[in-house]
Amino acid sequence: MHLVLTGATGLVGSAVLQQMLVTPSVSKISILSRRPVAQAEGHSKAHVIIHKDYATYPPELLTQLKDVDGVVWAQGISSISVSKPEYEQITNTYPLTFACALSTTVAPKPVNFIYVSGEGATTTPSFLTQHWARIKGLTESSLLALSKQPEYANLRPISLRPGAVDATFHTEVKDFVPRRTATMGVLEKAALPVFRGLMPSMVSPTKELGKVLVELAMGDGGAHKVGESGVSDEGRTLSNAAMRRLAGI
């Protein structure tokens, strides 16, 4: 099975890559990245495609992805690190552009597109909704709308909303997880133990999160059952509660 991964050098992406590397049925991993990916070095099934502009996908790149079965779109950035227009481009324009390009490339073969969103995102924003939550929710709903258009009918989108992402006990990725700024590092060290102790349902351990994301990318692409815990938007949006249930934690 051939899977695509973006955001491989990030916190969630490194966990997803680790799971892809150890999953025997994943025969090829195409990693779109702006820079080399140290975690992929020495693994014959991992192929890093250096790609600088995520708003465009030239034919020579798409040719390498003609037999892709699924995607985990883990690329992302903190909303406090960039301007609002930049955040919208990274969070919304980039994944939608790739989804359209890949859908056309592999058609009529179905392709799973697993979008890493975030707990708190919403497809029904109000005037009180934070910008990041509005944009992630917009991307979720836009991917679903794309799959209903005849030209992208082979697209099978699922959006997953992790909670507090916790790599504390994921030893396999500790050397590849990006370093936090001093402030963020202090905040995480203080907050994560509190979440684990008092609100474990809000935590997304990276080992389990990576496993669920890869399984979704490898799955049949079908909608999940609306009414089950953490399932919404026609069965194509999964909350952190749904992630934990699928992971068995």
Coordinates of N, CA and C in Angstrom, one line a residue:
M1 N 0.8 -1.2 0.0 CA 0.0 0.0 0.0 C 0.9 1.2 0.0
H2 N 0.5 2.2 -0.8 CA 1.3 3.4 -1.0 C 0.6 4.6 -0.3
L3 N 1.2 5.2 0.7 CA 0.7 6.3 1.4 C 1.5 7.5 1.3
V4 N 0.8 8.7 1.4 CA 1.5 10.0 1.3 C 1.4 10.6 2.7
L5 N 2.5 11.3 3.1 CA 2.5 12.0 4.4 C 3.0 13.4 4.2
T6 N 2.4 14.4 4.8 CA 2.9 15.7 4.9 C 3.1 16.1 6.4
G7 N 4.0 17.0 6.7 CA 4.2 17.4 8.0 C 5.0 16.4 8.8
A8 N 5.9 15.7 8.1 CA 6.6 14.5 8.7 C 7.6 15.0 9.8
T9 N 8.0 16.2 9.7 CA 9.0 16.7 10.7 C 8.3 17.4 11.9
G10 N 7.0 17.3 12.0 CA 6.3 17.9 13.1 C 6.0 16.9 14.2
L11 N 5.3 17.3 15.2 CA 4.9 16.5 16.3 C 4.0 15.3 15.9
V12 N 2.9 15.6 15.3 CA 2.0 14.5 14.8 C 2.6 13.7 13.7
G13 N 3.2 14.4 12.7 CA 3.8 13.8 11.5 C 4.9 12.8 11.9
S14 N 5.7 13.1 12.9 CA 6.8 12.1 13.2 C 6.2 10.8 13.8
A15 N 5.1 11.0 14.5 CA 4.4 9.8 15.1 C 3.7 9.0 14.0
V16 N 3.1 9.7 13.0 CA 2.5 9.0 11.8 C 3.6 8.3 11.0
L17 N 4.7 8.9 10.8 CA 5.8 8.3 10.0 C 6.3 7.1 10.7
Q18 N 6.5 7.1 12.0 CA 7.0 6.0 12.7 C 6.0 4.8 12.6
Q19 N 4.8 5.1 12.6 CA 3.8 4.0 12.5 C 3.8 3.4 11.0
M20 N 3.9 4.3 10.1 CA 4.0 3.8 8.7 C 5.2 3.0 8.5
L21 N 6.3 3.4 9.1 CA 7.6 2.6 8.9 C 7.5 1.2 9.4
V22 N 6.7 1.0 10.5 CA 6.7 -0.3 11.1 C 5.5 -1.1 10.7
T23 N 4.7 -0.6 9.8 CA 3.5 -1.3 9.4 C 3.8 -2.1 8.1
P24 N 3.9 -3.4 8.1 CA 4.3 -4.2 7.0 C 3.5 -4.0 5.7
S25 N 2.2 -3.7 5.9 CA 1.4 -3.6 4.7 C 1.5 -2.2 4.0
V26 N 2.3 -1.3 4.6 CA 2.6 -0.1 3.9 C 3.9 -0.3 3.2
S27 N 3.8 -0.4 1.9 CA 5.0 -0.8 1.1 C 5.8 0.4 0.6
K28 N 5.1 1.6 0.5 CA 5.8 2.8 0.1 C 5.2 4.0 0.8
I29 N 6.1 4.9 1.2 CA 5.7 6.1 1.8 C 6.3 7.3 1.0
S30 N 5.5 8.1 0.5 CA 5.9 9.3 -0.2 C 5.7 10.5 0.7
I31 N 6.8 11.1 1.1 CA 6.8 12.2 2.1 C 7.0 13.5 1.3
L32 N 6.0 14.4 1.4 CA 6.2 15.7 0.8 C 6.8 16.6 1.9
S33 N 7.9 17.2 1.6 CA 8.6 18.0 2.7 C 9.4 19.1 2.1
R34 N 9.6 20.2 2.8 CA 10.4 21.3 2.3 C 11.9 21.0 2.5
R35 N 12.2 20.1 3.4 CA 13.6 19.8 3.8 C 13.7 18.3 4.0
P36 N 15.0 17.8 4.0 CA 15.2 16.4 4.3 C 14.5 16.0 5.6
V37 N 14.2 14.7 5.7 CA 13.5 14.1 6.9 C 14.4 13.1 7.5
A38 N 15.1 13.4 8.6 CA 16.1 12.6 9.2 C 15.5 11.2 9.6
Q39 N 14.2 11.2 10.0 CA 13.6 10.0 10.5 C 13.4 9.0 9.4
A40 N 13.3 9.5 8.2 CA 13.1 8.5 7.0 C 14.4 7.9 6.5
E41 N 15.6 8.5 6.9 CA 16.8 8.0 6.4 C 17.1 6.5 6.8
G42 N 17.6 5.8 5.8 CA 17.9 4.4 6.0 C 16.7 3.4 5.8
H43 N 15.5 4.0 5.5 CA 14.3 3.2 5.3 C 14.0 3.1 3.8
S44 N 14.1 2.0 3.2 CA 14.0 1.9 1.7 C 12.6 2.2 1.2
K45 N 11.6 2.0 2.1 CA 10.2 2.3 1.6 C 9.8 3.7 1.8
A46 N 10.6 4.5 2.4 CA 10.3 6.0 2.6 C 11.0 6.8 1.5
H47 N 10.3 7.6 0.8 CA 10.8 8.4 -0.3 C 10.4 9.9 0.0
V48 N 11.4 10.7 0.2 CA 11.2 12.1 0.5 C 11.2 12.9 -0.8
I49 N 10.1 13.6 -1.0 CA 10.0 14.4 -2.2 C 10.1 15.9 -1.7
I50 N 11.2 16.5 -2.0 CA 11.4 17.9 -1.6 C 10.5 18.8 -2.4
H51 N 9.6 19.5 -1.7 CA 8.5 20.3 -2.4 C 8.4 21.6 -1.6
K52 N 8.6 22.7 -2.3 CA 8.7 24.0 -1.7 C 7.3 24.7 -1.7
D53 N 6.5 24.5 -2.7 CA 5.3 25.3 -2.9 C 4.1 24.4 -2.8
Y54 N 3.4 24.4 -1.7 CA 2.2 23.5 -1.5 C 1.0 24.1 -2.2
A55 N 1.1 25.2 -2.9 CA -0.1 25.7 -3.6 C -0.1 25.2 -5.0
T56 N 0.9 24.5 -5.4 CA 1.0 24.0 -6.8 C 1.7 22.6 -6.8
Y57 N 1.2 21.7 -7.7 CA 1.7 20.4 -7.8 C 2.0 20.0 -9.3
P58 N 3.3 20.2 -9.7 CA 3.6 19.9 -11.1 C 3.4 18.5 -11.6
P59 N 3.3 18.2 -12.9 CA 3.0 16.9 -13.4 C 4.1 15.9 -12.9
E60 N 5.4 16.3 -12.9 CA 6.5 15.4 -12.6 C 6.4 14.9 -11.1
L61 N 5.7 15.7 -10.2 CA 5.5 15.3 -8.9 C 4.3 14.3 -8.8
L62 N 3.2 14.7 -9.5 CA 2.0 13.9 -9.4 C 2.2 12.5 -10.1
T63 N 3.1 12.5 -11.1 CA 3.4 11.2 -11.7 C 3.9 10.1 -10.7
Q64 N 4.6 10.6 -9.7 CA 5.1 9.7 -8.7 C 4.0 9.2 -7.7
L65 N 2.8 9.8 -7.8 CA 1.8 9.5 -6.9 C 0.6 8.8 -7.5
K66 N 0.7 8.3 -8.7 CA -0.4 7.7 -9.4 C -1.0 6.5 -8.8
D67 N -0.3 5.8 -8.0 CA -0.8 4.6 -7.4 C -1.1 4.8 -5.9
V68 N -1.2 6.0 -5.4 CA -1.4 6.3 -4.0 C -2.8 5.7 -3.5
D69 N -2.8 5.2 -2.3 CA -4.0 4.6 -1.7 C -4.6 5.6 -0.6
G70 N -3.7 6.3 0.1 CA -4.2 7.2 1.1 C -3.2 8.2 1.5
V71 N -3.7 9.3 2.2 CA -2.9 10.4 2.6 C -3.2 10.7 4.0
V72 N -2.1 11.1 4.8 CA -2.3 11.7 6.1 C -1.7 13.1 6.0
W73 N -2.6 14.1 6.0 CA -2.2 15.5 5.9 C -1.9 16.0 7.4
A74 N -0.7 15.9 7.8 CA -0.3 16.3 9.2 C 0.4 17.7 9.2
Q75 N 0.5 18.3 8.0 CA 1.2 19.6 8.0 C 0.3 20.6 8.7
G76 N 1.0 21.5 9.5 CA 0.2 22.5 10.2 C 1.2 23.5 10.9
I77 N 0.6 24.5 11.5 CA 1.4 25.5 12.2 C 0.5 26.1 13.2
S78 N 1.1 26.6 14.3 CA 0.4 27.3 15.3 C -0.2 28.6 14.8
S79 N -1.4 29.0 15.1 CA -2.0 30.2 14.6 C -1.3 31.4 15.2
I80 N -0.6 31.3 16.3 CA 0.1 32.5 16.8 C 1.5 32.7 16.2
S81 N 1.9 31.8 15.3 CA 3.2 31.9 14.7 C 3.2 32.7 13.4
V82 N 2.0 32.8 12.8 CA 1.9 33.5 11.4 C 0.7 34.4 11.4
S83 N 0.7 35.2 10.3 CA -0.5 36.1 10.2 C -1.7 35.3 9.8
K84 N -2.9 35.9 9.9 CA -4.1 35.2 9.6 C -4.2 34.7 8.1
P85 N -3.8 35.6 7.2 CA -3.7 35.1 5.8 C -2.8 33.9 5.6
E86 N -1.6 34.0 6.2 CA -0.7 32.8 6.1 C -1.3 31.6 6.7
Y87 N -1.9 31.7 7.9 CA -2.6 30.6 8.5 C -3.6 29.9 7.6
E88 N -4.4 30.8 7.0 CA -5.5 30.3 6.1 C -4.9 29.6 4.9
Q89 N -3.8 30.1 4.4 CA -3.1 29.4 3.2 C -2.6 28.0 3.6
I90 N -1.9 28.0 4.8 CA -1.3 26.7 5.2 C -2.4 25.7 5.6
T91 N -3.4 26.2 6.3 CA -4.4 25.3 6.9 C -5.5 24.9 6.0
N92 N -5.8 25.8 5.1 CA -6.9 25.5 4.2 C -6.6 25.4 2.7
T93 N -5.8 26.3 2.2 CA -5.5 26.3 0.7 C -4.6 25.1 0.4
Y94 N -3.6 24.9 1.2 CA -2.7 23.8 0.8 C -3.3 22.4 0.8
P95 N -4.0 22.0 1.8 CA -4.6 20.6 1.8 C -5.7 20.5 0.7
L96 N -6.5 21.6 0.5 CA -7.5 21.5 -0.5 C -6.9 21.4 -1.9
T97 N -5.9 22.1 -2.2 CA -5.2 22.1 -3.5 C -4.6 20.7 -3.7
F98 N -4.0 20.1 -2.7 CA -3.4 18.8 -2.9 C -4.5 17.8 -3.1
A99 N -5.6 17.9 -2.3 CA -6.7 16.9 -2.4 C -7.3 16.9 -3.9
C100 N -7.4 18.1 -4.4 CA -7.9 18.1 -5.8 C -7.0 17.5 -6.8
A101 N -5.7 17.9 -6.7 CA -4.7 17.4 -7.6 C -4.5 15.9 -7.5
L102 N -4.5 15.3 -6.3 CA -4.3 13.9 -6.1 C -5.5 13.1 -6.5
S103 N -6.7 13.6 -6.2 CA -7.9 13.0 -6.6 C -8.0 12.8 -8.1
T104 N -7.6 13.8 -8.9 CA -7.6 13.8 -10.3 C -6.5 12.8 -10.8
T105 N -5.4 12.8 -10.1 CA -4.3 12.0 -10.6 C -4.6 10.5 -10.5
V106 N -5.2 10.0 -9.4 CA -5.4 8.6 -9.1 C -6.8 8.1 -9.7
A107 N -7.7 9.1 -10.1 CA -9.0 8.7 -10.5 C -9.0 7.6 -11.6
P108 N -9.9 6.7 -11.6 CA -11.1 6.6 -10.8 C -10.9 5.9 -9.4
K109 N -9.7 5.5 -9.2 CA -9.4 4.8 -8.0 C -9.7 5.6 -6.7
P110 N -10.4 5.1 -5.7 CA -10.6 5.8 -4.5 C -9.3 6.1 -3.8
V111 N -9.3 7.3 -3.1 CA -8.1 7.7 -2.3 C -8.6 8.3 -1.0
N112 N -8.1 7.7 0.1 CA -8.4 8.2 1.5 C -7.6 9.5 1.8
F113 N -8.3 10.5 2.3 CA -7.6 11.8 2.6 C -7.9 12.1 4.1
I114 N -6.9 11.8 4.9 CA -7.0 12.0 6.4 C -6.4 13.3 6.8
Y115 N -7.3 14.2 7.2 CA -6.9 15.6 7.6 C -6.7 15.7 9.1
V116 N -5.6 16.1 9.5 CA -5.3 16.3 11.0 C -5.8 17.7 11.3
S117 N -6.9 17.7 12.0 CA -7.6 19.0 12.4 C -7.2 19.3 13.9
G118 N -8.1 19.6 14.7 CA -7.8 19.9 16.1 C -9.1 20.0 16.9
E119 N -9.0 19.5 18.2 CA -10.2 19.6 19.1 C -10.5 21.0 19.3
G120 N -11.7 21.4 19.1 CA -12.1 22.8 19.2 C -12.5 23.4 17.8
A121 N -12.1 22.7 16.7 CA -12.5 23.1 15.4 C -14.0 23.0 15.3
T122 N -14.6 23.8 14.4 CA -16.0 23.7 14.2 C -16.4 24.1 12.8
T123 N -17.4 23.3 12.3 CA -18.0 23.7 11.0 C -19.2 24.6 11.1
T124 N -19.5 24.9 12.3 CA -20.7 25.9 12.5 C -20.2 27.0 13.5
P125 N -19.3 27.8 13.0 CA -18.7 28.9 13.9 C -19.7 30.0 14.2
S126 N -19.5 30.6 15.3 CA -20.2 31.8 15.7 C -19.2 33.0 15.8
F127 N -19.7 34.2 16.2 CA -18.8 35.3 16.2 C -17.8 35.2 17.3
L128 N -18.0 34.2 18.2 CA -17.1 34.0 19.3 C -16.0 33.0 19.0
T129 N -16.2 32.3 17.8 CA -15.2 31.2 17.5 C -13.9 31.8 17.1
Q130 N -12.8 31.2 17.7 CA -11.5 31.7 17.4 C -11.1 31.4 15.9
H131 N -10.2 32.2 15.4 CA -9.9 32.1 13.9 C -9.4 30.7 13.5
W132 N -8.5 30.2 14.3 CA -7.9 28.9 14.0 C -9.0 27.8 13.9
A133 N -10.0 27.8 14.9 CA -11.0 26.8 14.9 C -12.0 27.0 13.7
R134 N -12.2 28.2 13.3 CA -13.0 28.5 12.1 C -12.4 28.0 10.8
I135 N -11.1 28.2 10.7 CA -10.4 27.8 9.5 C -10.2 26.3 9.4
K136 N -9.9 25.6 10.5 CA -9.8 24.2 10.5 C -11.2 23.6 10.2
G137 N -12.2 24.1 10.8 CA -13.6 23.7 10.5 C -14.0 23.9 9.0
L138 N -13.5 25.0 8.5 CA -13.8 25.3 7.0 C -13.1 24.2 6.2
T139 N -11.9 23.9 6.5 CA -11.2 22.9 5.7 C -11.9 21.5 5.8
E140 N -12.3 21.1 7.0 CA -13.1 19.9 7.1 C -14.3 19.9 6.2
S141 N -15.1 20.9 6.3 CA -16.3 21.0 5.5 C -16.0 21.1 4.0
S142 N -14.9 21.8 3.6 CA -14.6 21.9 2.2 C -14.1 20.6 1.6
L143 N -13.4 19.8 2.4 CA -13.0 18.5 1.9 C -14.2 17.6 1.7
L144 N -15.2 17.6 2.6 CA -16.4 16.9 2.4 C -17.2 17.3 1.2
A145 N -17.2 18.7 1.0 CA -17.9 19.2 -0.2 C -17.3 18.8 -1.5
L146 N -15.9 18.8 -1.4 CA -15.2 18.3 -2.6 C -15.5 16.9 -3.0
S147 N -15.6 16.0 -2.1 CA -15.9 14.6 -2.3 C -17.3 14.4 -3.0
K148 N -18.1 15.4 -2.9 CA -19.5 15.3 -3.4 C -19.6 15.9 -4.9
Q149 N -18.5 16.5 -5.3 CA -18.4 17.0 -6.7 C -18.0 15.8 -7.6
P150 N -18.7 15.7 -8.8 CA -18.4 14.6 -9.7 C -17.0 14.4 -10.0
E151 N -16.2 15.5 -10.2 CA -14.8 15.4 -10.6 C -13.9 14.9 -9.5
Y152 N -14.4 14.9 -8.3 CA -13.6 14.4 -7.1 C -14.3 13.4 -6.4
A153 N -15.2 12.6 -7.0 CA -16.0 11.6 -6.4 C -15.2 10.5 -5.8
N154 N -14.0 10.3 -6.2 CA -13.1 9.2 -5.6 C -12.5 9.6 -4.3
L155 N -12.6 10.9 -3.9 CA -12.0 11.4 -2.7 C -12.8 10.9 -1.4
R156 N -12.1 10.3 -0.5 CA -12.7 9.8 0.7 C -12.1 10.5 1.9
P157 N -12.6 11.7 2.3 CA -12.0 12.5 3.4 C -12.5 12.1 4.8
I158 N -11.6 12.1 5.7 CA -11.9 12.0 7.1 C -11.0 13.0 7.9
S159 N -11.7 13.8 8.7 CA -11.0 14.8 9.5 C -10.9 14.3 11.0
L160 N -9.7 14.3 11.5 CA -9.6 13.8 12.9 C -9.1 15.0 13.8
R161 N -9.7 15.2 14.9 CA -9.4 16.3 15.8 C -8.7 15.9 17.1
P162 N -7.4 15.9 17.0 CA -6.6 15.5 18.3 C -6.8 16.6 19.4
G163 N -6.6 16.1 20.6 CA -6.7 17.0 21.7 C -5.3 17.5 22.1
A164 N -4.9 17.4 23.4 CA -3.5 17.7 23.8 C -2.6 16.6 23.3
V165 N -1.8 16.9 22.3 CA -0.9 15.9 21.7 C 0.3 15.7 22.7
D166 N 0.5 14.4 23.0 CA 1.5 14.1 24.1 C 2.4 13.0 23.6
A167 N 3.7 13.4 23.4 CA 4.7 12.5 22.9 C 5.6 12.0 24.1
T168 N 5.2 12.3 25.3 CA 6.1 12.0 26.5 C 6.6 10.6 26.5
F169 N 5.7 9.6 26.2 CA 6.1 8.2 26.4 C 6.3 7.5 25.0
H170 N 6.5 8.3 24.0 CA 6.7 7.7 22.7 C 8.2 7.8 22.4
T171 N 8.9 6.8 22.9 CA 10.4 6.9 22.9 C 10.9 6.8 21.4
E172 N 10.2 6.1 20.5 CA 10.7 5.9 19.2 C 10.8 7.2 18.4
V173 N 10.1 8.2 18.8 CA 10.2 9.5 18.0 C 10.8 10.6 18.8
K174 N 11.3 10.4 20.0 CA 11.8 11.4 20.9 C 13.0 12.2 20.2
D175 N 13.8 11.5 19.4 CA 14.9 12.2 18.7 C 14.5 13.0 17.5
F176 N 13.2 12.9 17.1 CA 12.7 13.6 15.9 C 11.7 14.6 16.1
V177 N 11.1 14.6 17.3 CA 10.1 15.6 17.6 C 10.7 17.0 17.7
P178 N 10.1 18.0 17.0 CA 10.7 19.3 17.0 C 10.8 19.9 18.4
R179 N 11.9 20.6 18.6 CA 12.1 21.3 19.9 C 11.1 22.5 20.0
R180 N 10.5 22.6 21.2 CA 9.6 23.7 21.5 C 10.4 24.9 21.9
T181 N 9.8 26.1 21.7 CA 10.4 27.3 22.3 C 10.5 27.2 23.8
A182 N 11.3 28.0 24.4 CA 11.4 27.9 25.9 C 10.0 28.1 26.5
T183 N 9.2 29.0 26.1 CA 7.9 29.3 26.7 C 7.0 28.1 26.5
M184 N 6.9 27.6 25.2 CA 6.0 26.5 24.9 C 6.5 25.2 25.7
G185 N 7.8 25.0 25.8 CA 8.3 23.9 26.5 C 7.9 23.9 28.0
V186 N 8.0 25.0 28.6 CA 7.6 25.2 30.0 C 6.1 24.9 30.2
L187 N 5.3 25.5 29.2 CA 3.8 25.3 29.3 C 3.4 23.9 29.1
E188 N 4.0 23.2 28.2 CA 3.7 21.8 28.0 C 4.1 20.9 29.2
K189 N 5.3 21.2 29.7 CA 5.7 20.4 30.9 C 4.8 20.6 32.1
A190 N 4.2 21.8 32.2 CA 3.3 22.0 33.3 C 1.9 21.5 33.0
A191 N 1.4 21.6 31.7 CA 0.0 21.3 31.4 C -0.2 19.8 31.2
L192 N 0.7 19.2 30.5 CA 0.4 17.8 30.1 C 0.2 16.8 31.3
P193 N 1.0 16.9 32.3 CA 0.7 16.1 33.5 C -0.7 16.3 34.1
V194 N -1.1 17.6 34.0 CA -2.5 17.9 34.6 C -3.5 17.2 33.7
F195 N -3.4 17.4 32.4 CA -4.3 16.7 31.5 C -4.4 15.2 31.7
R196 N -3.2 14.6 31.7 CA -3.1 13.2 31.9 C -3.7 12.7 33.2
G197 N -3.6 13.5 34.3 CA -4.1 13.1 35.5 C -5.6 13.4 35.7
L198 N -6.0 14.6 35.3 CA -7.4 15.1 35.6 C -8.3 15.0 34.4
M199 N -7.8 15.1 33.2 CA -8.6 15.0 32.0 C -8.0 14.2 30.9
P200 N -7.8 12.9 31.2 CA -7.2 12.0 30.2 C -7.9 11.9 28.9
S201 N -9.2 12.1 28.9 CA -10.0 12.0 27.7 C -9.6 13.1 26.7
M202 N -8.9 14.2 27.2 CA -8.5 15.3 26.3 C -7.1 15.1 25.7
V203 N -6.4 14.0 26.1 CA -5.1 13.8 25.7 C -5.0 12.9 24.5
S204 N -4.1 13.2 23.6 CA -3.8 12.4 22.4 C -2.4 11.9 22.4
P205 N -2.2 10.7 23.0 CA -0.8 10.1 23.0 C -0.4 9.9 21.6
T206 N 0.8 10.3 21.2 CA 1.2 10.2 19.8 C 1.3 8.8 19.3
K207 N 1.7 7.8 20.1 CA 1.8 6.5 19.6 C 0.4 6.0 19.1
E208 N -0.6 6.2 19.9 CA -1.9 5.8 19.6 C -2.5 6.6 18.5
L209 N -2.2 7.9 18.5 CA -2.7 8.8 17.5 C -2.2 8.5 16.1
G210 N -0.9 8.2 16.1 CA -0.2 7.8 14.8 C -0.8 6.5 14.3
K211 N -1.1 5.6 15.1 CA -1.7 4.3 14.7 C -3.0 4.5 14.1
V212 N -3.9 5.3 14.8 CA -5.3 5.5 14.3 C -5.2 6.2 12.9
L213 N -4.4 7.2 12.8 CA -4.3 8.0 11.5 C -3.9 7.1 10.4
V214 N -2.9 6.2 10.6 CA -2.4 5.3 9.6 C -3.5 4.3 9.2
E215 N -4.2 3.8 10.2 CA -5.2 2.8 10.0 C -6.4 3.4 9.2
L216 N -6.7 4.7 9.4 CA -7.7 5.4 8.6 C -7.2 5.6 7.2
A217 N -6.0 5.9 7.0 CA -5.5 6.1 5.7 C -5.5 4.8 4.9
M218 N -5.3 3.7 5.6 CA -5.3 2.3 4.9 C -6.7 1.7 4.8
G219 N -7.7 2.3 5.4 CA -9.0 1.7 5.5 C -9.8 1.8 4.2
D220 N -11.1 1.4 4.4 CA -11.9 1.4 3.2 C -12.5 2.8 2.8
G221 N -12.2 3.8 3.7 CA -12.6 5.2 3.4 C -14.1 5.5 3.6
G222 N -14.7 4.5 4.2 CA -16.2 4.7 4.5 C -16.4 5.6 5.7
A223 N -17.6 6.2 5.7 CA -18.0 7.0 6.8 C -18.2 6.2 8.1
H224 N -17.9 6.9 9.2 CA -18.1 6.2 10.5 C -19.6 6.4 10.9
K225 N -20.0 5.7 11.8 CA -21.5 5.7 12.2 C -21.8 6.9 13.0
V226 N -22.7 7.8 12.4 CA -23.1 8.9 13.2 C -23.9 8.5 14.4
G227 N -23.7 9.1 15.5 CA -24.3 8.6 16.7 C -23.3 8.0 17.7
E228 N -22.3 7.4 17.1 CA -21.2 6.9 18.0 C -20.5 8.0 18.6
S229 N -19.8 7.8 19.7 CA -19.1 8.8 20.5 C -18.1 9.5 19.6
G230 N -18.2 10.8 19.5 CA -17.2 11.6 18.8 C -17.3 11.6 17.3
V231 N -18.3 11.2 16.7 CA -18.5 11.1 15.3 C -19.5 12.2 14.9
S232 N -19.2 13.0 13.8 CA -20.1 14.0 13.4 C -19.9 14.3 11.9
D233 N -20.6 15.2 11.3 CA -20.5 15.6 9.9 C -20.5 14.5 9.0
E234 N -21.7 13.8 9.0 CA -21.9 12.7 8.0 C -21.0 11.5 8.2
G235 N -20.4 11.4 9.5 CA -19.5 10.3 9.8 C -18.1 10.5 9.3
R236 N -17.8 11.8 8.9 CA -16.4 12.0 8.4 C -15.6 13.0 9.2
T237 N -16.1 13.3 10.4 CA -15.2 14.0 11.4 C -15.2 13.3 12.7
L238 N -14.0 13.0 13.2 CA -13.8 12.3 14.4 C -13.1 13.2 15.5
S239 N -13.7 13.2 16.6 CA -13.2 14.0 17.7 C -12.1 13.2 18.4
N240 N -11.4 13.8 19.4 CA -10.4 13.1 20.2 C -11.0 11.9 20.9
A241 N -12.3 12.0 21.3 CA -13.0 10.9 22.0 C -13.1 9.7 21.0
A242 N -13.4 10.0 19.8 CA -13.5 8.9 18.8 C -12.1 8.3 18.5
M243 N -11.1 9.2 18.5 CA -9.7 8.7 18.3 C -9.3 7.7 19.4
R244 N -9.6 8.1 20.6 CA -9.2 7.3 21.8 C -10.1 6.0 21.8
R245 N -11.3 6.0 21.4 CA -12.1 4.8 21.3 C -11.5 3.9 20.2
L246 N -11.2 4.4 19.1 CA -10.6 3.6 18.0 C -9.2 3.0 18.4
A247 N -8.5 3.7 19.3 CA -7.2 3.3 19.7 C -7.3 2.3 20.9
G248 N -8.5 2.2 21.5 CA -8.7 1.3 22.6 C -8.1 1.8 23.9
I249 N -8.2 3.2 24.1 CA -7.6 3.8 25.3 C -8.7 4.6 26.0

